[in-house]
GROMACS .gro file of C-alpha atoms in nm:
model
  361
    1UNK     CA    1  -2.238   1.070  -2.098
    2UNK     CA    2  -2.564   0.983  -1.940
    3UNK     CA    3  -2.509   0.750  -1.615
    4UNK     CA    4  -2.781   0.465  -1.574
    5UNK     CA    5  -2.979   0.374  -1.231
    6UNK     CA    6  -2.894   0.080  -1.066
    7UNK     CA    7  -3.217  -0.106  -1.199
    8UNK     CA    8  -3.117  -0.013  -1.531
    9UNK     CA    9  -2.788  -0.158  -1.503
   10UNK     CA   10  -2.841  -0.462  -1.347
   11UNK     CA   11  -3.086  -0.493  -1.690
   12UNK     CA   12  -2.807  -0.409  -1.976
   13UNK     CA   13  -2.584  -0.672  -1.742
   14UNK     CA   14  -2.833  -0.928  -1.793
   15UNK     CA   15  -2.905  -0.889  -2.164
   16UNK     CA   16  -2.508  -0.858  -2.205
   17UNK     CA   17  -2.496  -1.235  -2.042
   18UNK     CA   18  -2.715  -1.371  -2.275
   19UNK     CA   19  -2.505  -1.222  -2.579
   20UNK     CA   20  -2.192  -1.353  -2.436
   21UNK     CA   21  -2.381  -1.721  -2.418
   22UNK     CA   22  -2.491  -1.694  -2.781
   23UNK     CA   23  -2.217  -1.487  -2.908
   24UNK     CA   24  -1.906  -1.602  -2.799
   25UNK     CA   25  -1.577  -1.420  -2.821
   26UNK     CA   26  -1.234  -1.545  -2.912
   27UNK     CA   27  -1.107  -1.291  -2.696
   28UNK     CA   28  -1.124  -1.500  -2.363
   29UNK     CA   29  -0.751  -1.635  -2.433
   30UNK     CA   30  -0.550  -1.889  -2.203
   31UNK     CA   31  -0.358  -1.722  -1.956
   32UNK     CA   32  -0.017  -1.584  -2.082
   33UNK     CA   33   0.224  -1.302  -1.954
   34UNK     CA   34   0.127  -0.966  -1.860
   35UNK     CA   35   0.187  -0.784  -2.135
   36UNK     CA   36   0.126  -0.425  -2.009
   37UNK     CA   37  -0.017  -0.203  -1.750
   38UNK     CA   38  -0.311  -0.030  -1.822
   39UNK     CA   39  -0.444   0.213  -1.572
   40UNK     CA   40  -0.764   0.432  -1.523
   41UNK     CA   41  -0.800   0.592  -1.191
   42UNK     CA   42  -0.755   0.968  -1.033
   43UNK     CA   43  -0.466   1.092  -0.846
   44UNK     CA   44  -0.356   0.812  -0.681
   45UNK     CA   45  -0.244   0.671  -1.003
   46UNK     CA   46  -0.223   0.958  -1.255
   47UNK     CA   47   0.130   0.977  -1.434
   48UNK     CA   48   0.106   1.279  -1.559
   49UNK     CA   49  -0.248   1.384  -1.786
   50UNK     CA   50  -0.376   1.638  -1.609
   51UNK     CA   51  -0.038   1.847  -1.748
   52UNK     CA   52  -0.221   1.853  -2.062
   53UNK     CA   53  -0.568   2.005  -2.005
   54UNK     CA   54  -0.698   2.293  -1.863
   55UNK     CA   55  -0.722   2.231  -1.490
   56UNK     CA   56  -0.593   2.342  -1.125
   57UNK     CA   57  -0.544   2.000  -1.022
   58UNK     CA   58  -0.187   1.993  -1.174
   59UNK     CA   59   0.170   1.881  -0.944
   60UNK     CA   60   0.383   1.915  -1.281
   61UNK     CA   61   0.602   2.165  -1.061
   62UNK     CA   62   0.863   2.124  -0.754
   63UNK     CA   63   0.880   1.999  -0.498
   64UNK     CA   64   0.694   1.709  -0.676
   65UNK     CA   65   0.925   1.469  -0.832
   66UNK     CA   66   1.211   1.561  -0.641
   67UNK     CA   67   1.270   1.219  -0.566
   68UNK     CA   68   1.156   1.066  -0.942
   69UNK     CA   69   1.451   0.971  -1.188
   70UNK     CA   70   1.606   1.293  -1.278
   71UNK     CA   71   1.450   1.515  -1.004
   72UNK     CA   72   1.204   1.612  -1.242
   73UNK     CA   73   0.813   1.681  -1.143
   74UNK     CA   74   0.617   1.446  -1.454
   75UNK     CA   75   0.269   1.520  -1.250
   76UNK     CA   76   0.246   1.243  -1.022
   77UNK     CA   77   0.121   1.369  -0.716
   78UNK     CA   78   0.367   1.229  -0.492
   79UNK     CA   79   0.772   1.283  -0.463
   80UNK     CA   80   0.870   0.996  -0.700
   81UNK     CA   81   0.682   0.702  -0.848
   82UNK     CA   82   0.360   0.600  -0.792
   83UNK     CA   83   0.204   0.220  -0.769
   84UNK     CA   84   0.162   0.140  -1.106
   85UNK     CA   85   0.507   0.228  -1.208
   86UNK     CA   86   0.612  -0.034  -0.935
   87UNK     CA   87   0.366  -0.281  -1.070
   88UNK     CA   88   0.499  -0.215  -1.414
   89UNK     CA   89   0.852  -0.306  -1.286
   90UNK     CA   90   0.767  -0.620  -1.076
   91UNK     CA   91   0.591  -0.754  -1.398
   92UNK     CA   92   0.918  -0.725  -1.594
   93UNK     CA   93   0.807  -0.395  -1.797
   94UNK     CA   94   0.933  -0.042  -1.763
   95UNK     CA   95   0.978   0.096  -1.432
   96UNK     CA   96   0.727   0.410  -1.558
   97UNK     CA   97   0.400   0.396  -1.765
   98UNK     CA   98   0.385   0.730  -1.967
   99UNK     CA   99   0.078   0.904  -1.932
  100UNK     CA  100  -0.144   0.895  -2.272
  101UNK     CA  101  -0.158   1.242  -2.348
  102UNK     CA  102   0.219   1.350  -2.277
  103UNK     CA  103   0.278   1.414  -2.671
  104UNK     CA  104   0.685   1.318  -2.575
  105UNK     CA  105   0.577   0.963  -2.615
  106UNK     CA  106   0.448   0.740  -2.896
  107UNK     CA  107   0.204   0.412  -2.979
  108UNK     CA  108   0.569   0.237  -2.887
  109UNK     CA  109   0.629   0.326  -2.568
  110UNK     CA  110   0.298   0.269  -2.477
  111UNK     CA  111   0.241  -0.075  -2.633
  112UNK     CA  112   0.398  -0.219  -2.278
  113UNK     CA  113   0.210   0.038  -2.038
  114UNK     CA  114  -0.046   0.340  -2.077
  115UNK     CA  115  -0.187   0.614  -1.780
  116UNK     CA  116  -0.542   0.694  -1.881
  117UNK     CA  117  -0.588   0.843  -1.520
  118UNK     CA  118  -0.693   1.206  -1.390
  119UNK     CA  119  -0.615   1.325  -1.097
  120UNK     CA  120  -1.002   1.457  -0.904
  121UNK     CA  121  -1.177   1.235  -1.136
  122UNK     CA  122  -1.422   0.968  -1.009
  123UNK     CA  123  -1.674   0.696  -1.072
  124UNK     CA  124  -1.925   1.018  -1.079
  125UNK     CA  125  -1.942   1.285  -1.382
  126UNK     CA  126  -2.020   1.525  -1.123
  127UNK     CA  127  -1.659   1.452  -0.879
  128UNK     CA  128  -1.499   1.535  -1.245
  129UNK     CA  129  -1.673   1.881  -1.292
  130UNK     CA  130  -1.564   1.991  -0.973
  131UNK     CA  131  -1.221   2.046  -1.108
  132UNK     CA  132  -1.270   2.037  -1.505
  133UNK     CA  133  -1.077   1.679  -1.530
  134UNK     CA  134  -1.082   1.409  -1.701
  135UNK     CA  135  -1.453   1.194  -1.636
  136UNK     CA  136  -1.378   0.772  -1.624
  137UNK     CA  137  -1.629   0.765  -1.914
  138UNK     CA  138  -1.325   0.953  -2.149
  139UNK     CA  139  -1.102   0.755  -1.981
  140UNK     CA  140  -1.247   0.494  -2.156
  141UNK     CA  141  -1.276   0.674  -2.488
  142UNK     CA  142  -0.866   0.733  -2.493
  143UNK     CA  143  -0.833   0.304  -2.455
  144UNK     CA  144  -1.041   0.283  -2.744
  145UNK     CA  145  -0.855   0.544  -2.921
  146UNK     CA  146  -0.553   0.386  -2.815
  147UNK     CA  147  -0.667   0.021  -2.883
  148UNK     CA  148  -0.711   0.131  -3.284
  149UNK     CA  149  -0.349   0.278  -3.233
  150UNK     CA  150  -0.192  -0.043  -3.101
  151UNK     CA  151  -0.363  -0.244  -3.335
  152UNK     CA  152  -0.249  -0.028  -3.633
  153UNK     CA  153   0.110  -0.028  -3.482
  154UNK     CA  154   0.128  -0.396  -3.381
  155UNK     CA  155  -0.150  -0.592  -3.633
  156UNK     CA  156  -0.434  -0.706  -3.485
  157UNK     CA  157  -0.318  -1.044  -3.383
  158UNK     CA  158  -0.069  -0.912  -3.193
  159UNK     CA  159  -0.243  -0.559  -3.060
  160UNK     CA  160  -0.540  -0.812  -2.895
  161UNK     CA  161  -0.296  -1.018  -2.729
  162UNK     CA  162  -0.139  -0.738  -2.565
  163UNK     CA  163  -0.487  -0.588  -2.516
  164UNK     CA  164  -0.636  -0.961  -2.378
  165UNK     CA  165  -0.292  -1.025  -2.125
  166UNK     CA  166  -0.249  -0.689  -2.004
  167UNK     CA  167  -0.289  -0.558  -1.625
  168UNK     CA  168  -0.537  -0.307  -1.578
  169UNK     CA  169  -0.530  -0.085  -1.272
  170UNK     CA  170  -0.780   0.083  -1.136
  171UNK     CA  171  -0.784   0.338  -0.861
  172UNK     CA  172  -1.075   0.511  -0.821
  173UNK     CA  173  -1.338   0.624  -0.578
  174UNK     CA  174  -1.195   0.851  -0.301
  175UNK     CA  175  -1.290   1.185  -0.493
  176UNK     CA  176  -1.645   1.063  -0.489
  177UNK     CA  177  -1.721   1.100  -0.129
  178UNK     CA  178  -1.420   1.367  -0.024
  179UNK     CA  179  -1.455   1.631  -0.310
  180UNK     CA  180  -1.823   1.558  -0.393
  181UNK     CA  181  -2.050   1.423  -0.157
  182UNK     CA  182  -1.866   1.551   0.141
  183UNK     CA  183  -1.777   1.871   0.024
  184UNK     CA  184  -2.133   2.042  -0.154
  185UNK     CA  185  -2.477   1.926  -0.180
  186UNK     CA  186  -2.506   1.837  -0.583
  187UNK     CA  187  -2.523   1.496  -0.487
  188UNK     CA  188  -2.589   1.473  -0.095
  189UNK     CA  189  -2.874   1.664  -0.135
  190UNK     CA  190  -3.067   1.381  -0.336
  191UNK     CA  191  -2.921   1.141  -0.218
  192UNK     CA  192  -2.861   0.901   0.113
  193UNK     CA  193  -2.508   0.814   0.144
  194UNK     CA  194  -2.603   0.443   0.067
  195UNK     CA  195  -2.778   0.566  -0.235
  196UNK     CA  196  -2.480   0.754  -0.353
  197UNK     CA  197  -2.265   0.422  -0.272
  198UNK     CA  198  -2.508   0.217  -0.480
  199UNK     CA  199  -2.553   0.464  -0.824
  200UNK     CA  200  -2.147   0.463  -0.766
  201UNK     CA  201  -2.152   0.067  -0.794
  202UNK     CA  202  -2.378   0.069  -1.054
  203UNK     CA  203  -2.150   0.348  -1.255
  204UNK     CA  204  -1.833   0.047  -1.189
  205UNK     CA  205  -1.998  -0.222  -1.324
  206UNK     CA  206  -2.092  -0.010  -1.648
  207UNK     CA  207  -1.701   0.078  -1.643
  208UNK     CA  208  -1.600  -0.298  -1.604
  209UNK     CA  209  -1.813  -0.419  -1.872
  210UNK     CA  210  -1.705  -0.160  -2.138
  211UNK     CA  211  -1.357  -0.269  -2.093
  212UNK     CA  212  -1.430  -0.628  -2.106
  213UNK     CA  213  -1.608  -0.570  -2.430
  214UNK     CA  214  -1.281  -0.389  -2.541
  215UNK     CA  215  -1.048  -0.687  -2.402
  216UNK     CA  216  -0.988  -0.607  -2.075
  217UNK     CA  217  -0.961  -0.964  -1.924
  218UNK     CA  218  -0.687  -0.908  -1.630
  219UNK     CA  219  -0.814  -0.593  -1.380
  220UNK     CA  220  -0.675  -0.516  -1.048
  221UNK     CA  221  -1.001  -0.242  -0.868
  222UNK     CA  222  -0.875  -0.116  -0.595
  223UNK     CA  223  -1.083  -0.066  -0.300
  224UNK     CA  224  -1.071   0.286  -0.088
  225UNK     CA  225  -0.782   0.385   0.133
  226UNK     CA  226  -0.866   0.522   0.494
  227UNK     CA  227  -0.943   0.819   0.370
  228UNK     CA  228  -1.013   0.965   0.756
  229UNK     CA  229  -0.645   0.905   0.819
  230UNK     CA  230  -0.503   1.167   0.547
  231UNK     CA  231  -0.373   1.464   0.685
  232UNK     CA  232  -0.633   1.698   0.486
  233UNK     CA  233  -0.913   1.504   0.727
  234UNK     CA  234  -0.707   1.487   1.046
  235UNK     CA  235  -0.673   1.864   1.070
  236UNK     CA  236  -0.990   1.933   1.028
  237UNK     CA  237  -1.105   1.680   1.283
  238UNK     CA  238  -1.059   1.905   1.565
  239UNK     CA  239  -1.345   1.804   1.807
  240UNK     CA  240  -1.050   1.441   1.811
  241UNK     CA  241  -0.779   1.638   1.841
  242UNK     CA  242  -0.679   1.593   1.514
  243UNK     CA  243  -0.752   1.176   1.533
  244UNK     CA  244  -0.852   0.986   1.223
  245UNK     CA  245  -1.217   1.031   1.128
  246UNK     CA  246  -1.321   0.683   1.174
  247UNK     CA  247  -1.670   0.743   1.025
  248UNK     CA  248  -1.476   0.816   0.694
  249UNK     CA  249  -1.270   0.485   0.736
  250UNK     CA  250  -1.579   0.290   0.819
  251UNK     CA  251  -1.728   0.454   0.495
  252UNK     CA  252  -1.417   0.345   0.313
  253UNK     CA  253  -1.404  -0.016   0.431
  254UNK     CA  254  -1.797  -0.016   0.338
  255UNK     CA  255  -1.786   0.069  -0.028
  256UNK     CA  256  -1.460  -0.153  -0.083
  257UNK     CA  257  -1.698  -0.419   0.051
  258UNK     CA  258  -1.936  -0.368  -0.241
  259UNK     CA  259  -1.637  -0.334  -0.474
  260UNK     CA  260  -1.531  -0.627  -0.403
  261UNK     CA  261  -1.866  -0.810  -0.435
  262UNK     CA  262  -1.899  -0.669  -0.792
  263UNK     CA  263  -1.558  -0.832  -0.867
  264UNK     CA  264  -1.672  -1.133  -0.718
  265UNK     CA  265  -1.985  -1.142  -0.950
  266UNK     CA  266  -1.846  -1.063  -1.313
  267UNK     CA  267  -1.565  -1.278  -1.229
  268UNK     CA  268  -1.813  -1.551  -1.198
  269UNK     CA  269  -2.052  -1.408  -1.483
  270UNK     CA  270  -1.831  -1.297  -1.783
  271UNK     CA  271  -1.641  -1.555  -1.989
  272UNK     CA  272  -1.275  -1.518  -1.948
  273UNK     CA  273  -1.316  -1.226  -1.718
  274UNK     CA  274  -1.054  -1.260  -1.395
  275UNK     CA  275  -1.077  -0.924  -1.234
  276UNK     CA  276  -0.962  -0.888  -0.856
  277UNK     CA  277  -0.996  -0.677  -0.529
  278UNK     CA  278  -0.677  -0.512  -0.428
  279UNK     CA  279  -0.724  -0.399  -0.069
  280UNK     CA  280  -0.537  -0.116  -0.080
  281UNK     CA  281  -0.711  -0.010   0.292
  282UNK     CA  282  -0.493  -0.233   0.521
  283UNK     CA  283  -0.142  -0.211   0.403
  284UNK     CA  284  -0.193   0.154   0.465
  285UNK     CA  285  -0.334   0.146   0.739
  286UNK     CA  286  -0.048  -0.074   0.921
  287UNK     CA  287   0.168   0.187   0.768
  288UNK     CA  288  -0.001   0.441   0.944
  289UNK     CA  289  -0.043   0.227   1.315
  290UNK     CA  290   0.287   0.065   1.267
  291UNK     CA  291   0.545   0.293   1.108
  292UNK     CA  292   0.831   0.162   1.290
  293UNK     CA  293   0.770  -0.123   1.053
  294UNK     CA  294   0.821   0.003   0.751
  295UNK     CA  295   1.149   0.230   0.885
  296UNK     CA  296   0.885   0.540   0.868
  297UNK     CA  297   0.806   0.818   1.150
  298UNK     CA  298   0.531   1.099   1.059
  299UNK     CA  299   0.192   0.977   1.006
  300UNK     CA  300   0.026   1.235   1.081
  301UNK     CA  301   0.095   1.524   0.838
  302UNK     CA  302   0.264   1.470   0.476
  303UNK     CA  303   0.633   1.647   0.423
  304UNK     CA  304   0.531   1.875   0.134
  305UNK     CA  305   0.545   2.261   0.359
  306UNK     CA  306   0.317   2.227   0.682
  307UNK     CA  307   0.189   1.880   0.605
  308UNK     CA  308  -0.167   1.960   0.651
  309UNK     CA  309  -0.369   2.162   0.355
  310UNK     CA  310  -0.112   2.157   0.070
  311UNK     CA  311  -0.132   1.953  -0.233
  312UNK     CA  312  -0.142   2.050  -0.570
  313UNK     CA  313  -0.113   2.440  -0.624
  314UNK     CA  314  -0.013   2.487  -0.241
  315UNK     CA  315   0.247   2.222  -0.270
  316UNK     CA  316   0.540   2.466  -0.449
  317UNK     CA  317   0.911   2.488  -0.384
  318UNK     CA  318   0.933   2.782  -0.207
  319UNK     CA  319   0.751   2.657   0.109
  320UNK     CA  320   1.065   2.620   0.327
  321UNK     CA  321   0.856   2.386   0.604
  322UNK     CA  322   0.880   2.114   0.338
  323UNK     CA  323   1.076   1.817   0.512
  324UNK     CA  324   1.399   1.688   0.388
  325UNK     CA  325   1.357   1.312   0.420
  326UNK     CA  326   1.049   1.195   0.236
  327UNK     CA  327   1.166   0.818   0.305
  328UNK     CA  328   1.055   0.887   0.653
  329UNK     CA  329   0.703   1.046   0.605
  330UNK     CA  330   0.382   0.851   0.507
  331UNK     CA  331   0.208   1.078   0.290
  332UNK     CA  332   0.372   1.339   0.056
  333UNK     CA  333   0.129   1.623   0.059
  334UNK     CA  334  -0.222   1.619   0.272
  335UNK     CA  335  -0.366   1.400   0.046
  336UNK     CA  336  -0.131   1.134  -0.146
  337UNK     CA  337   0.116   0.906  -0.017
  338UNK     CA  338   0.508   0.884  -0.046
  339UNK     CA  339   0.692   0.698  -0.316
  340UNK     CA  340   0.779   0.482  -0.029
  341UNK     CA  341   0.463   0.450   0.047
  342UNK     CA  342   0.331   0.374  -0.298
  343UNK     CA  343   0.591   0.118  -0.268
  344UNK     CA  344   0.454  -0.092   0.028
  345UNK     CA  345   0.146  -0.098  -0.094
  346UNK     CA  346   0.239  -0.243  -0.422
  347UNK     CA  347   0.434  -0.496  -0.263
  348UNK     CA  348   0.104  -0.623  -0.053
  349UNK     CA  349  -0.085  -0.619  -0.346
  350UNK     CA  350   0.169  -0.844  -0.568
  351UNK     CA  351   0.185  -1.110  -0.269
  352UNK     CA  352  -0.188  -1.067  -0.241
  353UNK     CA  353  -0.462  -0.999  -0.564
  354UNK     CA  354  -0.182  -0.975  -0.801
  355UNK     CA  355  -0.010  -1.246  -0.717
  356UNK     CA  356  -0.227  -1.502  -0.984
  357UNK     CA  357  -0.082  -1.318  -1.210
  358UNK     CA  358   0.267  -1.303  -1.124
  359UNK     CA  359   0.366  -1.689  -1.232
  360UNK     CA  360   0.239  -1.556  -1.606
  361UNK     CA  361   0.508  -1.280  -1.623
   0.00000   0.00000   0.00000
């Protein structure tokens, strides 16, 4: 799928406001309960897809999921549940949303909660390639799919309702700058890291309005975590003796900026529309500063073998440096957090962003 410029985009936006003001949609519904958690995203929210296609960027093996119901790896990258499980929970739903292309589950169990997410995708078709995954714009694709699904299984009445009240999640971004623009020159070598920051904004907004058009009305975007605190970036920050690479956490708090000021504007330009920033930056953070807080102790490294490269592939069960206590570790594997810490950060976002939507559950 071709992606559009920014001046291009800003265009289709405009023409798509004066459609809404002409054309209006019953689908901008009063506020009810959340009906389900949808979620599109990479890693940090995958449940599981990447199991299903051809692709390295797989943790459906131990030690991953050691600490999930069952002891069972479901390819989450971390050692239990991840955010939107949690979210799921709080919200009165099932304490896991099935990934969409795990063929053990049905149109049932994912009429309350469905993963679209791939673990290495991005807002960029090009972060995708890198590792053959799943590209946002297919992400999209499997909603509609699934939208036609829900509205065979439940009517339509009933399918848009869920569709119009549900959450949807979206955690997305890191990939872009750490496995892509960082990492080869595809995309740094035509273009300034504020130009990269801007076609990525311009690629979000596209993403927000398709899913409004489909129903979306309820969206939680996640900003970027500080992604020069993960243990991948501290080792290799040598020069600091292995200290956060605060040029990557500026970076991060800098795009979440314009993240949130394209929430800010379709929530103030689209009929019925009520997305919301979810800074998922400072609760982690603290984590990371303040550990003691949060009954944790290693912030540095993550508790799958040495703590520094592994994730994915490296991450197996045979690495005997693997710790024996994830509860007391912030990060899993180099890259993604603990289920415990996939649990604070939920909890800041549900007394935060989330929390307008929390009196309609």
């Amino acid at each position: 799928m071709e992606q559009c410029d920014i001046s291009s985009s800003s265009s289709i936006l405009s023409l798509f406001i004066v459609l809404l003001l002409f054309c209006p949609s019953n689908n901008g519904v009063e506020a009810g309960k959340v009906t389900a958690i949808i979620v599109f995203g990479d890693s940090s929210v995958d449940a599981g897809n990447n199991n299903y296609i051809p692709t390295l960027a797989r943790s459906n093996f131990e030690p991953y999921g050691r600490d999930f119901e069952g002891g069972k790896p479901t390819g989450r990258f971390c050692n239990g549940r991840i955010s939107p499980d949690f979210m799921s929970e709080a919200f009165g739903l099932k304490p896991v949303v099935p990934a969409y292309l795990d063929p053990t589950y049905s149109i049932k169990d994912f009429a309350t909660g469905v993963c679209f997410a791939s673990a290495g995708s991005g807002y960029d078709n090009a972060t995708s390639d890198v590792m053959s995954v799943i590209p946002l714009w297919k992400e999209v694709e499997y909603f509609k799919e699934y939208k036609e699904k829900l509205i065979s299984f439940l009517g339509e009445e009933k399918a848009m309702e869920t569709i119009n009240e549900a959450l949807y999640v979206v955690s997305i971004g890191t990939n872009d700058f750490l496995e892509n623009y960082f990492a080869g020159p595809r995309r740094s070598a035509h273009f300034t890291i504020d130009e990269y920051q801007y076609l990525l904004i311009s690629i979000a907004q596209n993403f927000l309005m398709d899913i409004y058009q489909l129903g979306a009305r309820k969206v939680s975007m996640a900003g970027l975590p500080p992604m020069g605190c993960l243990p991948l970036e501290r080792a290799t920050n040598l020069k600091s003796k292995n200290a956060c690479k605060e040029d990557y956490n500026k970076l991060a708090l800098d795009f979440s900026e314009k993240i949130k000021n394209l929430v800010t504007k379709l929530r103030s330009l689209l009929v019925g529309f009520r997305p919301v920033f979810s800074n998922a930056y400072d609760p982690i953070l603290e984590a990371i500063q303040k550990p003691e807080v949060f009954g944790l102790e290693t912030v540095e490294v993550g508790c799958c073998g040495t703590g520094i490269y592994e994730m994915g592939v490296l991450c197996h069960a045979d690495n005997s440096l693997s710790c024996t206590d994830a509860t007391k570790y912030v990060f899993w594997d180099a890259f993604h957090g603990t289920e415990t810490l996939n649990q604070i950060v939920t909890d800041y976002l549900l007394k935060t962003s989330l929390a307008e939507f929390i009196g309609e559950s």
